[in-house]
mmCIF file of C-alpha atoms in Angstrom:
data_model
loop_
_atom_site.group_PDB
_atom_site.id
_atom_site.type_symbol
_atom_site.label_atom_id
_atom_site.label_comp_id
_atom_site.label_asym_id
_atom_site.label_seq_id
_atom_site.Cartn_x
_atom_site.Cartn_y
_atom_site.Cartn_z
ATOM 1 C CA UNK Z 1 0.000 0.000 0.000
ATOM 2 C CA UNK Z 2 1.342 3.408 -0.962
ATOM 3 C CA UNK Z 3 2.185 5.855 1.762
ATOM 4 C CA UNK Z 4 -0.206 8.779 1.930
ATOM 5 C CA UNK Z 5 1.750 12.013 2.021
ATOM 6 C CA UNK Z 6 -0.166 14.883 3.591
ATOM 7 C CA UNK Z 7 0.322 18.513 2.626
ATOM 8 C CA UNK Z 8 2.887 20.102 4.899
ATOM 9 C CA UNK Z 9 1.198 23.457 5.522
ATOM 10 C CA UNK Z 10 -1.929 23.111 7.601
ATOM 11 C CA UNK Z 11 -4.356 24.329 10.224
ATOM 12 C CA UNK Z 12 -4.038 23.869 13.971
ATOM 13 C CA UNK Z 13 -6.372 22.691 16.715
ATOM 14 C CA UNK Z 14 -4.419 23.766 19.769
ATOM 15 C CA UNK Z 15 -5.643 22.455 23.143
ATOM 16 C CA UNK Z 16 -4.188 23.426 26.525
ATOM 17 C CA UNK Z 17 -5.249 21.799 29.802
ATOM 18 C CA UNK Z 18 -5.366 23.687 33.108
ATOM 19 C CA UNK Z 19 -6.380 22.978 36.701
ATOM 20 C CA UNK Z 20 -8.668 25.418 38.538
ATOM 21 C CA UNK Z 21 -10.376 25.487 41.939
ATOM 22 C CA UNK Z 22 -13.485 24.085 40.261
ATOM 23 C CA UNK Z 23 -11.636 21.338 38.407
ATOM 24 C CA UNK Z 24 -9.964 20.889 35.035
ATOM 25 C CA UNK Z 25 -10.585 23.042 31.998
ATOM 26 C CA UNK Z 26 -9.467 22.619 28.396
ATOM 27 C CA UNK Z 27 -8.817 25.703 26.301
ATOM 28 C CA UNK Z 28 -8.858 25.758 22.525
ATOM 29 C CA UNK Z 29 -6.363 28.578 22.163
ATOM 30 C CA UNK Z 30 -5.900 28.403 18.384
ATOM 31 C CA UNK Z 31 -8.083 26.921 15.650
ATOM 32 C CA UNK Z 32 -9.681 27.846 12.303
ATOM 33 C CA UNK Z 33 -12.868 28.865 14.176
ATOM 34 C CA UNK Z 34 -11.389 30.771 17.133
ATOM 35 C CA UNK Z 35 -10.897 30.074 20.851
ATOM 36 C CA UNK Z 36 -13.210 28.040 23.089
ATOM 37 C CA UNK Z 37 -12.997 27.065 26.781
ATOM 38 C CA UNK Z 38 -14.810 24.107 28.357
ATOM 39 C CA UNK Z 39 -14.611 22.128 31.572
ATOM 40 C CA UNK Z 40 -12.923 18.756 31.387
ATOM 41 C CA UNK Z 41 -13.887 15.744 33.481
ATOM 42 C CA UNK Z 42 -11.485 12.773 33.125
ATOM 43 C CA UNK Z 43 -13.573 9.816 31.920
ATOM 44 C CA UNK Z 44 -11.485 7.245 33.825
ATOM 45 C CA UNK Z 45 -10.397 6.989 37.443
ATOM 46 C CA UNK Z 46 -6.768 6.333 38.358
ATOM 47 C CA UNK Z 47 -7.586 2.699 39.071
ATOM 48 C CA UNK Z 48 -9.380 2.307 35.734
ATOM 49 C CA UNK Z 49 -6.430 3.828 33.886
ATOM 50 C CA UNK Z 50 -3.986 1.456 35.562
ATOM 51 C CA UNK Z 51 -6.244 -1.531 34.845
ATOM 52 C CA UNK Z 52 -6.521 -0.461 31.207
ATOM 53 C CA UNK Z 53 -2.757 -0.201 30.805
ATOM 54 C CA UNK Z 54 -2.244 -3.663 32.274
ATOM 55 C CA UNK Z 55 -3.761 -5.053 29.087
ATOM 56 C CA UNK Z 56 -0.805 -3.610 27.188
ATOM 57 C CA UNK Z 57 1.909 -4.940 29.491
ATOM 58 C CA UNK Z 58 3.819 -8.016 28.252
ATOM 59 C CA UNK Z 59 3.899 -11.091 30.482
ATOM 60 C CA UNK Z 60 5.770 -14.395 30.381
ATOM 61 C CA UNK Z 61 3.036 -15.766 28.134
ATOM 62 C CA UNK Z 62 2.907 -12.752 25.836
ATOM 63 C CA UNK Z 63 0.433 -9.897 25.840
ATOM 64 C CA UNK Z 64 -2.599 -10.253 28.062
ATOM 65 C CA UNK Z 65 -4.959 -9.653 25.110
ATOM 66 C CA UNK Z 66 -5.096 -10.629 21.460
ATOM 67 C CA UNK Z 67 -4.476 -7.904 18.900
ATOM 68 C CA UNK Z 68 -8.186 -7.746 18.069
ATOM 69 C CA UNK Z 69 -9.177 -7.499 21.746
ATOM 70 C CA UNK Z 70 -6.600 -4.740 22.271
ATOM 71 C CA UNK Z 71 -8.012 -2.847 19.288
ATOM 72 C CA UNK Z 72 -11.533 -3.034 20.700
ATOM 73 C CA UNK Z 73 -10.323 -1.853 24.102
ATOM 74 C CA UNK Z 74 -8.471 1.012 22.436
ATOM 75 C CA UNK Z 75 -11.618 1.983 20.552
ATOM 76 C CA UNK Z 76 -13.722 1.852 23.727
ATOM 77 C CA UNK Z 77 -11.429 4.106 25.733
ATOM 78 C CA UNK Z 78 -10.904 6.327 22.685
ATOM 79 C CA UNK Z 79 -14.658 6.962 22.488
ATOM 80 C CA UNK Z 80 -14.737 7.935 26.179
ATOM 81 C CA UNK Z 81 -11.822 10.306 25.763
ATOM 82 C CA UNK Z 82 -13.283 11.902 22.641
ATOM 83 C CA UNK Z 83 -16.617 12.584 24.357
ATOM 84 C CA UNK Z 84 -14.878 14.017 27.440
ATOM 85 C CA UNK Z 85 -12.448 16.156 25.447
ATOM 86 C CA UNK Z 86 -14.953 17.655 23.026
ATOM 87 C CA UNK Z 87 -18.197 18.571 24.776
ATOM 88 C CA UNK Z 88 -20.677 21.120 23.422
ATOM 89 C CA UNK Z 89 -18.789 24.107 21.979
ATOM 90 C CA UNK Z 90 -15.531 22.250 21.537
ATOM 91 C CA UNK Z 91 -17.244 19.488 19.583
ATOM 92 C CA UNK Z 92 -18.746 22.078 17.241
ATOM 93 C CA UNK Z 93 -15.351 23.753 16.836
ATOM 94 C CA UNK Z 94 -13.813 20.376 16.029
ATOM 95 C CA UNK Z 95 -16.351 19.557 13.302
ATOM 96 C CA UNK Z 96 -15.965 22.977 11.717
ATOM 97 C CA UNK Z 97 -12.174 22.778 11.845
ATOM 98 C CA UNK Z 98 -12.180 19.340 10.208
ATOM 99 C CA UNK Z 99 -14.510 20.588 7.495
ATOM 100 C CA UNK Z 100 -12.300 23.587 6.773
ATOM 101 C CA UNK Z 101 -9.194 21.381 6.611
ATOM 102 C CA UNK Z 102 -10.924 18.993 4.222
ATOM 103 C CA UNK Z 103 -12.208 21.867 2.060
ATOM 104 C CA UNK Z 104 -8.677 23.264 1.771
ATOM 105 C CA UNK Z 105 -7.222 19.783 1.181
ATOM 106 C CA UNK Z 106 -5.034 20.468 4.175
ATOM 107 C CA UNK Z 107 -4.099 18.663 7.364
ATOM 108 C CA UNK Z 108 -5.180 19.575 10.880
ATOM 109 C CA UNK Z 109 -2.500 19.627 13.561
ATOM 110 C CA UNK Z 110 -3.955 18.558 16.917
ATOM 111 C CA UNK Z 111 -1.592 19.751 19.658
ATOM 112 C CA UNK Z 112 -2.195 18.635 23.254
ATOM 113 C CA UNK Z 113 -0.422 20.572 26.016
ATOM 114 C CA UNK Z 114 -0.286 18.892 29.465
ATOM 115 C CA UNK Z 115 2.556 20.989 30.907
ATOM 116 C CA UNK Z 116 0.450 22.248 33.832
ATOM 117 C CA UNK Z 117 -1.453 18.989 34.451
ATOM 118 C CA UNK Z 118 1.033 16.112 34.007
ATOM 119 C CA UNK Z 119 -1.376 13.668 35.679
ATOM 120 C CA UNK Z 120 -3.647 13.868 32.608
ATOM 121 C CA UNK Z 121 -0.774 12.787 30.351
ATOM 122 C CA UNK Z 122 -1.200 9.193 31.583
ATOM 123 C CA UNK Z 123 -4.443 8.913 29.605
ATOM 124 C CA UNK Z 124 -4.147 7.174 26.196
ATOM 125 C CA UNK Z 125 -4.708 10.272 24.060
ATOM 126 C CA UNK Z 126 -3.256 8.626 20.957
ATOM 127 C CA UNK Z 127 -6.363 6.387 21.005
ATOM 128 C CA UNK Z 128 -8.862 9.253 20.585
ATOM 129 C CA UNK Z 129 -11.677 7.857 18.424
ATOM 130 C CA UNK Z 130 -14.105 9.998 16.403
ATOM 131 C CA UNK Z 131 -17.441 8.111 16.202
ATOM 132 C CA UNK Z 132 -18.839 10.319 13.428
ATOM 133 C CA UNK Z 133 -15.989 9.466 11.061
ATOM 134 C CA UNK Z 134 -15.393 6.044 12.650
ATOM 135 C CA UNK Z 135 -11.646 6.622 12.889
ATOM 136 C CA UNK Z 136 -8.789 6.976 15.349
ATOM 137 C CA UNK Z 137 -7.387 10.499 15.088
ATOM 138 C CA UNK Z 138 -3.817 9.153 15.198
ATOM 139 C CA UNK Z 139 -4.531 7.142 12.033
ATOM 140 C CA UNK Z 140 -6.561 9.766 10.157
ATOM 141 C CA UNK Z 141 -5.023 10.756 6.845
ATOM 142 C CA UNK Z 142 -5.353 14.510 7.427
ATOM 143 C CA UNK Z 143 -4.748 14.749 11.194
ATOM 144 C CA UNK Z 144 -1.391 14.962 13.003
ATOM 145 C CA UNK Z 145 -1.490 14.359 16.769
ATOM 146 C CA UNK Z 146 1.297 15.736 18.967
ATOM 147 C CA UNK Z 147 2.016 16.151 22.673
ATOM 148 C CA UNK Z 148 3.171 19.743 22.533
ATOM 149 C CA UNK Z 149 5.234 21.789 24.992
ATOM 150 C CA UNK Z 150 5.111 25.571 24.859
ATOM 151 C CA UNK Z 151 8.628 26.383 26.000
ATOM 152 C CA UNK Z 152 10.186 29.823 25.853
ATOM 153 C CA UNK Z 153 13.316 28.997 23.920
ATOM 154 C CA UNK Z 154 12.505 28.870 20.204
ATOM 155 C CA UNK Z 155 14.261 26.234 18.099
ATOM 156 C CA UNK Z 156 14.728 27.254 14.483
ATOM 157 C CA UNK Z 157 14.822 24.686 11.682
ATOM 158 C CA UNK Z 158 18.261 23.309 10.891
ATOM 159 C CA UNK Z 159 19.521 24.085 7.361
ATOM 160 C CA UNK Z 160 18.882 21.181 4.967
ATOM 161 C CA UNK Z 161 21.260 18.302 5.738
ATOM 162 C CA UNK Z 162 23.451 16.769 3.037
ATOM 163 C CA UNK Z 163 22.518 13.994 3.705
ATOM 164 C CA UNK Z 164 20.529 13.222 6.877
ATOM 165 C CA UNK Z 165 22.769 11.611 9.509
ATOM 166 C CA UNK Z 166 21.695 9.381 12.390
ATOM 167 C CA UNK Z 167 23.738 7.991 15.274
ATOM 168 C CA UNK Z 168 22.420 4.740 16.774
ATOM 169 C CA UNK Z 169 23.255 3.377 20.232
ATOM 170 C CA UNK Z 170 22.520 -0.297 21.056
ATOM 171 C CA UNK Z 171 23.744 -1.089 24.587
ATOM 172 C CA UNK Z 172 23.744 -4.665 25.907
ATOM 173 C CA UNK Z 173 24.802 -4.316 29.560
ATOM 174 C CA UNK Z 174 25.591 -7.553 31.341
ATOM 175 C CA UNK Z 175 23.391 -6.674 34.333
ATOM 176 C CA UNK Z 176 20.182 -6.518 32.259
ATOM 177 C CA UNK Z 177 18.316 -9.144 30.204
ATOM 178 C CA UNK Z 178 20.322 -10.168 27.158
ATOM 179 C CA UNK Z 179 19.869 -8.093 24.011
ATOM 180 C CA UNK Z 180 20.861 -9.366 20.557
ATOM 181 C CA UNK Z 181 22.260 -6.009 19.527
ATOM 182 C CA UNK Z 182 23.879 -7.287 16.301
ATOM 183 C CA UNK Z 183 20.610 -8.784 15.097
ATOM 184 C CA UNK Z 184 18.689 -5.625 16.002
ATOM 185 C CA UNK Z 185 21.247 -3.556 14.110
ATOM 186 C CA UNK Z 186 21.077 -5.744 11.009
ATOM 187 C CA UNK Z 187 17.280 -5.737 10.959
ATOM 188 C CA UNK Z 188 17.245 -1.965 11.356
ATOM 189 C CA UNK Z 189 19.766 -1.506 8.540
ATOM 190 C CA UNK Z 190 17.919 -3.898 6.254
ATOM 191 C CA UNK Z 191 14.790 -1.804 6.806
ATOM 192 C CA UNK Z 192 16.308 1.526 5.763
ATOM 193 C CA UNK Z 193 19.342 0.540 3.653
ATOM 194 C CA UNK Z 194 17.721 1.760 0.412
ATOM 195 C CA UNK Z 195 17.814 5.303 1.820
ATOM 196 C CA UNK Z 196 21.566 4.923 2.265
ATOM 197 C CA UNK Z 197 21.934 3.511 -1.235
ATOM 198 C CA UNK Z 198 20.125 6.601 -2.550
ATOM 199 C CA UNK Z 199 22.541 8.852 -0.652
ATOM 200 C CA UNK Z 200 19.784 10.371 1.490
ATOM 201 C CA UNK Z 201 20.669 8.887 4.863
ATOM 202 C CA UNK Z 202 23.869 7.925 6.660
ATOM 203 C CA UNK Z 203 23.395 5.753 9.741
ATOM 204 C CA UNK Z 204 26.264 5.042 12.137
ATOM 205 C CA UNK Z 205 26.391 2.737 15.129
ATOM 206 C CA UNK Z 206 28.263 3.821 18.239
ATOM 207 C CA UNK Z 207 30.866 1.067 18.580
ATOM 208 C CA UNK Z 208 31.138 1.282 22.355
ATOM 209 C CA UNK Z 209 27.779 2.330 23.847
ATOM 210 C CA UNK Z 210 29.168 4.331 26.747
ATOM 211 C CA UNK Z 211 28.412 7.919 27.643
ATOM 212 C CA UNK Z 212 32.065 8.880 27.179
ATOM 213 C CA UNK Z 213 32.174 7.448 23.660
ATOM 214 C CA UNK Z 214 28.873 9.133 22.819
ATOM 215 C CA UNK Z 215 30.315 12.511 23.797
ATOM 216 C CA UNK Z 216 33.454 11.837 21.778
ATOM 217 C CA UNK Z 217 31.494 10.765 18.704
ATOM 218 C CA UNK Z 218 29.222 13.797 18.813
ATOM 219 C CA UNK Z 219 32.240 16.091 18.999
ATOM 220 C CA UNK Z 220 33.765 14.434 15.942
ATOM 221 C CA UNK Z 221 30.797 14.519 13.586
ATOM 222 C CA UNK Z 222 27.524 16.164 12.601
ATOM 223 C CA UNK Z 223 24.298 14.296 13.372
ATOM 224 C CA UNK Z 224 20.645 15.190 13.006
ATOM 225 C CA UNK Z 225 19.008 12.183 14.698
ATOM 226 C CA UNK Z 226 20.008 10.295 17.840
ATOM 227 C CA UNK Z 227 18.419 6.827 18.087
ATOM 228 C CA UNK Z 228 18.646 4.803 21.307
ATOM 229 C CA UNK Z 229 17.657 1.111 21.243
ATOM 230 C CA UNK Z 230 17.843 -0.452 24.676
ATOM 231 C CA UNK Z 231 16.518 -0.862 28.199
ATOM 232 C CA UNK Z 232 15.181 1.872 30.450
ATOM 233 C CA UNK Z 233 14.013 2.085 34.063
ATOM 234 C CA UNK Z 234 11.723 4.509 35.871
ATOM 235 C CA UNK Z 235 13.121 6.487 38.794
ATOM 236 C CA UNK Z 236 10.166 7.112 41.104
ATOM 237 C CA UNK Z 237 12.114 9.652 43.183
ATOM 238 C CA UNK Z 238 12.874 11.999 40.292
ATOM 239 C CA UNK Z 239 9.933 10.840 38.109
ATOM 240 C CA UNK Z 240 12.485 10.658 35.292
ATOM 241 C CA UNK Z 241 13.293 7.847 32.926
ATOM 242 C CA UNK Z 242 16.800 6.414 32.952
ATOM 243 C CA UNK Z 243 18.205 4.953 29.734
ATOM 244 C CA UNK Z 244 20.594 2.047 30.260
ATOM 245 C CA UNK Z 245 23.975 2.627 28.632
ATOM 246 C CA UNK Z 246 27.116 0.578 29.336
ATOM 247 C CA UNK Z 247 30.037 1.550 31.522
ATOM 248 C CA UNK Z 248 33.665 0.881 30.597
ATOM 249 C CA UNK Z 249 33.378 -2.699 31.902
ATOM 250 C CA UNK Z 250 30.209 -3.549 29.985
ATOM 251 C CA UNK Z 251 27.955 -3.200 33.019
ATOM 252 C CA UNK Z 252 24.928 -0.937 33.162
ATOM 253 C CA UNK Z 253 25.143 2.818 33.543
ATOM 254 C CA UNK Z 254 21.835 4.586 34.114
ATOM 255 C CA UNK Z 255 21.543 7.942 32.360
ATOM 256 C CA UNK Z 256 18.526 10.107 33.133
ATOM 257 C CA UNK Z 257 16.630 11.958 30.453
ATOM 258 C CA UNK Z 258 17.654 15.218 32.098
ATOM 259 C CA UNK Z 259 21.371 14.286 32.026
ATOM 260 C CA UNK Z 260 21.260 13.015 28.441
ATOM 261 C CA UNK Z 261 19.307 16.074 27.333
ATOM 262 C CA UNK Z 262 21.949 18.347 28.804
ATOM 263 C CA UNK Z 263 24.596 16.478 26.821
ATOM 264 C CA UNK Z 264 22.714 16.418 23.506
ATOM 265 C CA UNK Z 265 21.586 20.045 23.514
ATOM 266 C CA UNK Z 266 25.182 21.212 23.014
ATOM 267 C CA UNK Z 267 25.120 19.638 19.553
ATOM 268 C CA UNK Z 268 23.054 22.150 17.670
ATOM 269 C CA UNK Z 269 22.378 20.105 14.542
ATOM 270 C CA UNK Z 270 20.500 17.424 16.520
ATOM 271 C CA UNK Z 271 16.778 17.871 15.994
ATOM 272 C CA UNK Z 272 15.212 14.508 16.826
ATOM 273 C CA UNK Z 273 15.702 11.761 19.416
ATOM 274 C CA UNK Z 274 14.142 8.339 18.783
ATOM 275 C CA UNK Z 275 13.912 5.826 21.625
ATOM 276 C CA UNK Z 276 12.876 2.189 21.246
ATOM 277 C CA UNK Z 277 12.966 -0.805 23.578
ATOM 278 C CA UNK Z 278 14.429 -4.247 22.847
ATOM 279 C CA UNK Z 279 12.337 -7.321 22.093
ATOM 280 C CA UNK Z 280 10.737 -8.770 25.218
ATOM 281 C CA UNK Z 281 11.160 -5.613 27.297
ATOM 282 C CA UNK Z 282 8.637 -5.301 30.134
ATOM 283 C CA UNK Z 283 7.618 -1.964 31.662
ATOM 284 C CA UNK Z 284 4.473 -0.403 33.057
ATOM 285 C CA UNK Z 285 2.781 1.805 30.419
ATOM 286 C CA UNK Z 286 1.269 4.118 33.045
ATOM 287 C CA UNK Z 287 4.833 4.947 34.171
ATOM 288 C CA UNK Z 288 6.791 4.387 30.985
ATOM 289 C CA UNK Z 289 10.485 5.165 31.601
ATOM 290 C CA UNK Z 290 10.819 5.941 27.906
ATOM 291 C CA UNK Z 291 8.108 8.624 28.007
ATOM 292 C CA UNK Z 292 9.507 10.119 31.210
ATOM 293 C CA UNK Z 293 12.948 10.396 29.603
ATOM 294 C CA UNK Z 294 11.394 11.858 26.439
ATOM 295 C CA UNK Z 295 9.728 14.685 28.352
ATOM 296 C CA UNK Z 296 12.996 15.618 30.060
ATOM 297 C CA UNK Z 297 14.903 15.501 26.767
ATOM 298 C CA UNK Z 298 12.413 17.975 25.316
ATOM 299 C CA UNK Z 299 12.651 20.281 28.324
ATOM 300 C CA UNK Z 300 16.449 20.265 28.077
ATOM 301 C CA UNK Z 301 16.430 21.473 24.485
ATOM 302 C CA UNK Z 302 15.566 18.755 21.965
ATOM 303 C CA UNK Z 303 13.156 19.859 19.245
ATOM 304 C CA UNK Z 304 11.264 16.551 19.106
ATOM 305 C CA UNK Z 305 11.394 13.120 20.756
ATOM 306 C CA UNK Z 306 9.645 9.860 19.843
ATOM 307 C CA UNK Z 307 9.320 7.182 22.536
ATOM 308 C CA UNK Z 308 7.112 4.120 23.208
ATOM 309 C CA UNK Z 309 4.265 4.018 25.705
ATOM 310 C CA UNK Z 310 4.206 0.199 25.734
ATOM 311 C CA UNK Z 311 6.088 -2.686 24.153
ATOM 312 C CA UNK Z 312 5.343 -3.708 20.561
ATOM 313 C CA UNK Z 313 6.567 -6.603 18.376
ATOM 314 C CA UNK Z 314 9.842 -6.006 16.476
ATOM 315 C CA UNK Z 315 8.072 -6.196 13.103
ATOM 316 C CA UNK Z 316 5.780 -3.342 14.100
ATOM 317 C CA UNK Z 317 8.701 -1.222 15.292
ATOM 318 C CA UNK Z 318 10.595 -1.809 12.058
ATOM 319 C CA UNK Z 319 7.539 -0.860 9.987
ATOM 320 C CA UNK Z 320 7.251 2.359 11.978
ATOM 321 C CA UNK Z 321 10.900 3.373 11.576
ATOM 322 C CA UNK Z 322 10.992 2.311 7.936
ATOM 323 C CA UNK Z 323 8.255 4.804 7.082
ATOM 324 C CA UNK Z 324 9.443 7.442 9.563
ATOM 325 C CA UNK Z 325 13.001 7.650 8.231
ATOM 326 C CA UNK Z 326 11.759 7.643 4.645
ATOM 327 C CA UNK Z 327 9.516 10.617 5.396
ATOM 328 C CA UNK Z 328 12.257 12.453 7.285
ATOM 329 C CA UNK Z 329 14.661 12.162 4.344
ATOM 330 C CA UNK Z 330 12.021 14.045 2.343
ATOM 331 C CA UNK Z 331 12.083 16.692 5.110
ATOM 332 C CA UNK Z 332 8.465 15.983 5.990
ATOM 333 C CA UNK Z 333 7.498 17.756 9.247
ATOM 334 C CA UNK Z 334 7.984 15.316 12.091
ATOM 335 C CA UNK Z 335 4.329 15.241 13.179
ATOM 336 C CA UNK Z 336 3.210 14.322 9.670
ATOM 337 C CA UNK Z 337 6.008 11.765 9.409
ATOM 338 C CA UNK Z 338 4.839 10.093 12.636
ATOM 339 C CA UNK Z 339 1.256 10.030 11.360
ATOM 340 C CA UNK Z 340 2.438 8.271 8.210
ATOM 341 C CA UNK Z 341 4.596 5.852 10.223
ATOM 342 C CA UNK Z 342 1.679 4.937 12.490
ATOM 343 C CA UNK Z 343 -0.358 4.030 9.425
ATOM 344 C CA UNK Z 344 2.475 1.776 8.252
ATOM 345 C CA UNK Z 345 2.549 0.142 11.681
ATOM 346 C CA UNK Z 346 -1.184 -0.504 11.481
ATOM 347 C CA UNK Z 347 -0.852 -2.056 8.034
ATOM 348 C CA UNK Z 348 1.961 -4.321 9.241
ATOM 349 C CA UNK Z 349 0.599 -5.496 12.582
ATOM 350 C CA UNK Z 350 -2.986 -4.442 13.207
ATOM 351 C CA UNK Z 351 -4.254 -4.360 16.763
ATOM 352 C CA UNK Z 352 -3.219 -1.261 18.708
ATOM 353 C CA UNK Z 353 0.562 -1.342 18.208
ATOM 354 C CA UNK Z 354 0.324 1.900 16.229
ATOM 355 C CA UNK Z 355 -0.695 3.822 19.393
ATOM 356 C CA UNK Z 356 2.535 2.951 21.237
ATOM 357 C CA UNK Z 357 4.905 5.529 19.650
ATOM 358 C CA UNK Z 358 4.365 8.953 21.240
ATOM 359 C CA UNK Z 359 5.580 12.182 19.676
ATOM 360 C CA UNK Z 360 6.685 15.012 21.967
ATOM 361 C CA UNK Z 361 7.478 18.283 20.231
ATOM 362 C CA UNK Z 362 8.207 21.907 21.016
ATOM 363 C CA UNK Z 363 8.106 22.888 17.309
ATOM 364 C CA UNK Z 364 4.624 24.087 16.449
ATOM 365 C CA UNK Z 365 4.658 23.325 12.733
ATOM 366 C CA UNK Z 366 6.769 20.167 13.055
ATOM 367 C CA UNK Z 367 9.476 21.521 10.730
ATOM 368 C CA UNK Z 368 12.886 20.289 11.837
ATOM 369 C CA UNK Z 369 14.799 21.171 8.673
ATOM 370 C CA UNK Z 370 14.382 24.337 6.647
ATOM 371 C CA UNK Z 371 14.118 23.229 3.043
ATOM 372 C CA UNK Z 372 11.958 21.015 0.851
ATOM 373 C CA UNK Z 373 14.515 18.344 -0.045
ATOM 374 C CA UNK Z 374 17.631 16.567 1.162
ATOM 375 C CA UNK Z 375 20.729 16.901 -0.960
ATOM 376 C CA UNK Z 376 22.135 13.534 -1.999
ATOM 377 C CA UNK Z 377 25.710 12.703 -1.083
ATOM 378 C CA UNK Z 378 27.491 10.663 -3.725
ATOM 379 C CA UNK Z 379 29.979 8.503 -1.868
ATOM 380 C CA UNK Z 380 33.171 7.393 -3.617
ATOM 381 C CA UNK Z 381 32.993 3.877 -5.062
ATOM 382 C CA UNK Z 382 35.610 2.469 -2.669
ATOM 383 C CA UNK Z 383 33.641 3.808 0.323
ATOM 384 C CA UNK Z 384 30.400 2.235 -0.935
ATOM 385 C CA UNK Z 385 32.198 -1.091 -1.461
ATOM 386 C CA UNK Z 386 33.686 -0.926 2.053
ATOM 387 C CA UNK Z 387 30.300 -0.219 3.609
ATOM 388 C CA UNK Z 388 28.665 -3.066 1.689
ATOM 389 C CA UNK Z 389 31.465 -5.449 2.635
ATOM 390 C CA UNK Z 390 31.126 -4.679 6.340
ATOM 391 C CA UNK Z 391 27.353 -4.956 6.199
ATOM 392 C CA UNK Z 392 27.484 -8.323 4.453
ATOM 393 C CA UNK Z 393 30.123 -9.563 6.902
ATOM 394 C CA UNK Z 394 27.886 -8.623 9.804
ATOM 395 C CA UNK Z 395 24.936 -10.399 8.173
ATOM 396 C CA UNK Z 396 27.015 -13.562 7.728
ATOM 397 C CA UNK Z 397 28.231 -13.383 11.320
ATOM 398 C CA UNK Z 398 24.676 -12.956 12.611
ATOM 399 C CA UNK Z 399 23.416 -15.880 10.512
ATOM 400 C CA UNK Z 400 26.272 -18.069 11.782
ATOM 401 C CA UNK Z 401 25.503 -17.198 15.393
ATOM 402 C CA UNK Z 402 21.823 -17.963 14.769
ATOM 403 C CA UNK Z 403 22.701 -21.413 13.447
ATOM 404 C CA UNK Z 404 24.978 -22.107 16.400
ATOM 405 C CA UNK Z 405 22.257 -21.034 18.792
ATOM 406 C CA UNK Z 406 19.634 -23.123 16.987
ATOM 407 C CA UNK Z 407 21.679 -26.315 17.163
ATOM 408 C CA UNK Z 408 23.723 -25.637 20.271
ATOM 409 C CA UNK Z 409 21.233 -27.128 22.725
ATOM 410 C CA UNK Z 410 21.412 -30.502 20.970
ATOM 411 C CA UNK Z 411 25.175 -30.752 20.708
ATOM 412 C CA UNK Z 412 26.030 -31.840 24.291
ATOM 413 C CA UNK Z 413 23.358 -34.544 24.250
ATOM 414 C CA UNK Z 414 24.492 -35.762 20.817
ATOM 415 C CA UNK Z 415 28.068 -36.042 22.050
ATOM 416 C CA UNK Z 416 27.022 -37.981 25.111
ATOM 417 C CA UNK Z 417 25.121 -40.480 22.969
ATOM 418 C CA UNK Z 418 28.109 -40.879 20.633
ATOM 419 C CA UNK Z 419 30.601 -41.312 23.478
ATOM 420 C CA UNK Z 420 28.446 -43.956 25.185
#
């Protein structure tokens, strides 16, 4: 199925939540039809939210629900959220805004600001479901949904990269569950290698996934995307997420989102941080360490961060990043790129996997780079051959290790039978 590319210029539906003595209010502070203010009553209690998120927490036997059951649960809670978010005047403003966007063949940017009411951010807003159009807003072809932070410091678009450059970190600390980092790297490369072949994207892996080596690498080169693939833990004392790097001995080193954000903000070309968890990772969606780290990264100066609310199968993650990176190399605004990537995730996996990636942004129009195309870098032939040789060598090594692992359990028993 062909990717649907939305127009980049669009209208906004800008919602800001506040707490008053009488309760919560939601303010429509910018839209095609003007401002509106309504009261907001959360449709779920804290206990109901936690119970809902348990259905999206992996267990030893897999997910607690089938993909179809998860989709129906997502639709049910999405209907409740939609009705609570858009009562009376807001619902009318929404319909009129959608109609104007459709009439102009434009997209509608839905920006949700929870800065003053972080407790409301635990609700599954990416599952908002419009009953009139029978669609999830996060999957609608002309809607882009973002968790938006109105921060004082303005981040201007970076000049067009030549080409786009991403630095990937895949830690495998000995003190955490084993991660097949080489396999994850190969699968990621195989997903986006055509962008490298076209000269639009250069992806590098940090050889030693330590904080010291990350600092050194960032000083040596220019990067536009930082992509972390690994474990994370939630620090209940600081309410921050801690990403698990390695120390010099290969053990774990916990790096908070605040600390990492302070490091990354000194590298002015960086515009996007992507965070993804390894296969089999288990964490509580209502207190996702990845989302907590993402919020701190944004506050410390990143323009946009993408992080998972709950675990998803590797195939779904790869589908998401395949479409996301393709859109970014065309300099598509990040909110529209995420919308497109969620659709790809839905086509690949079904269920509710598409609602797991959350976009945090402090850039109102989603524009990370200030031009309409990426210049292509033509690498010398000997460099292309070297890259292809190393990639093929890594594929062969991974396949060999897979075969050894597949047959390794039988070898000791076979030898015992032969020796007897």
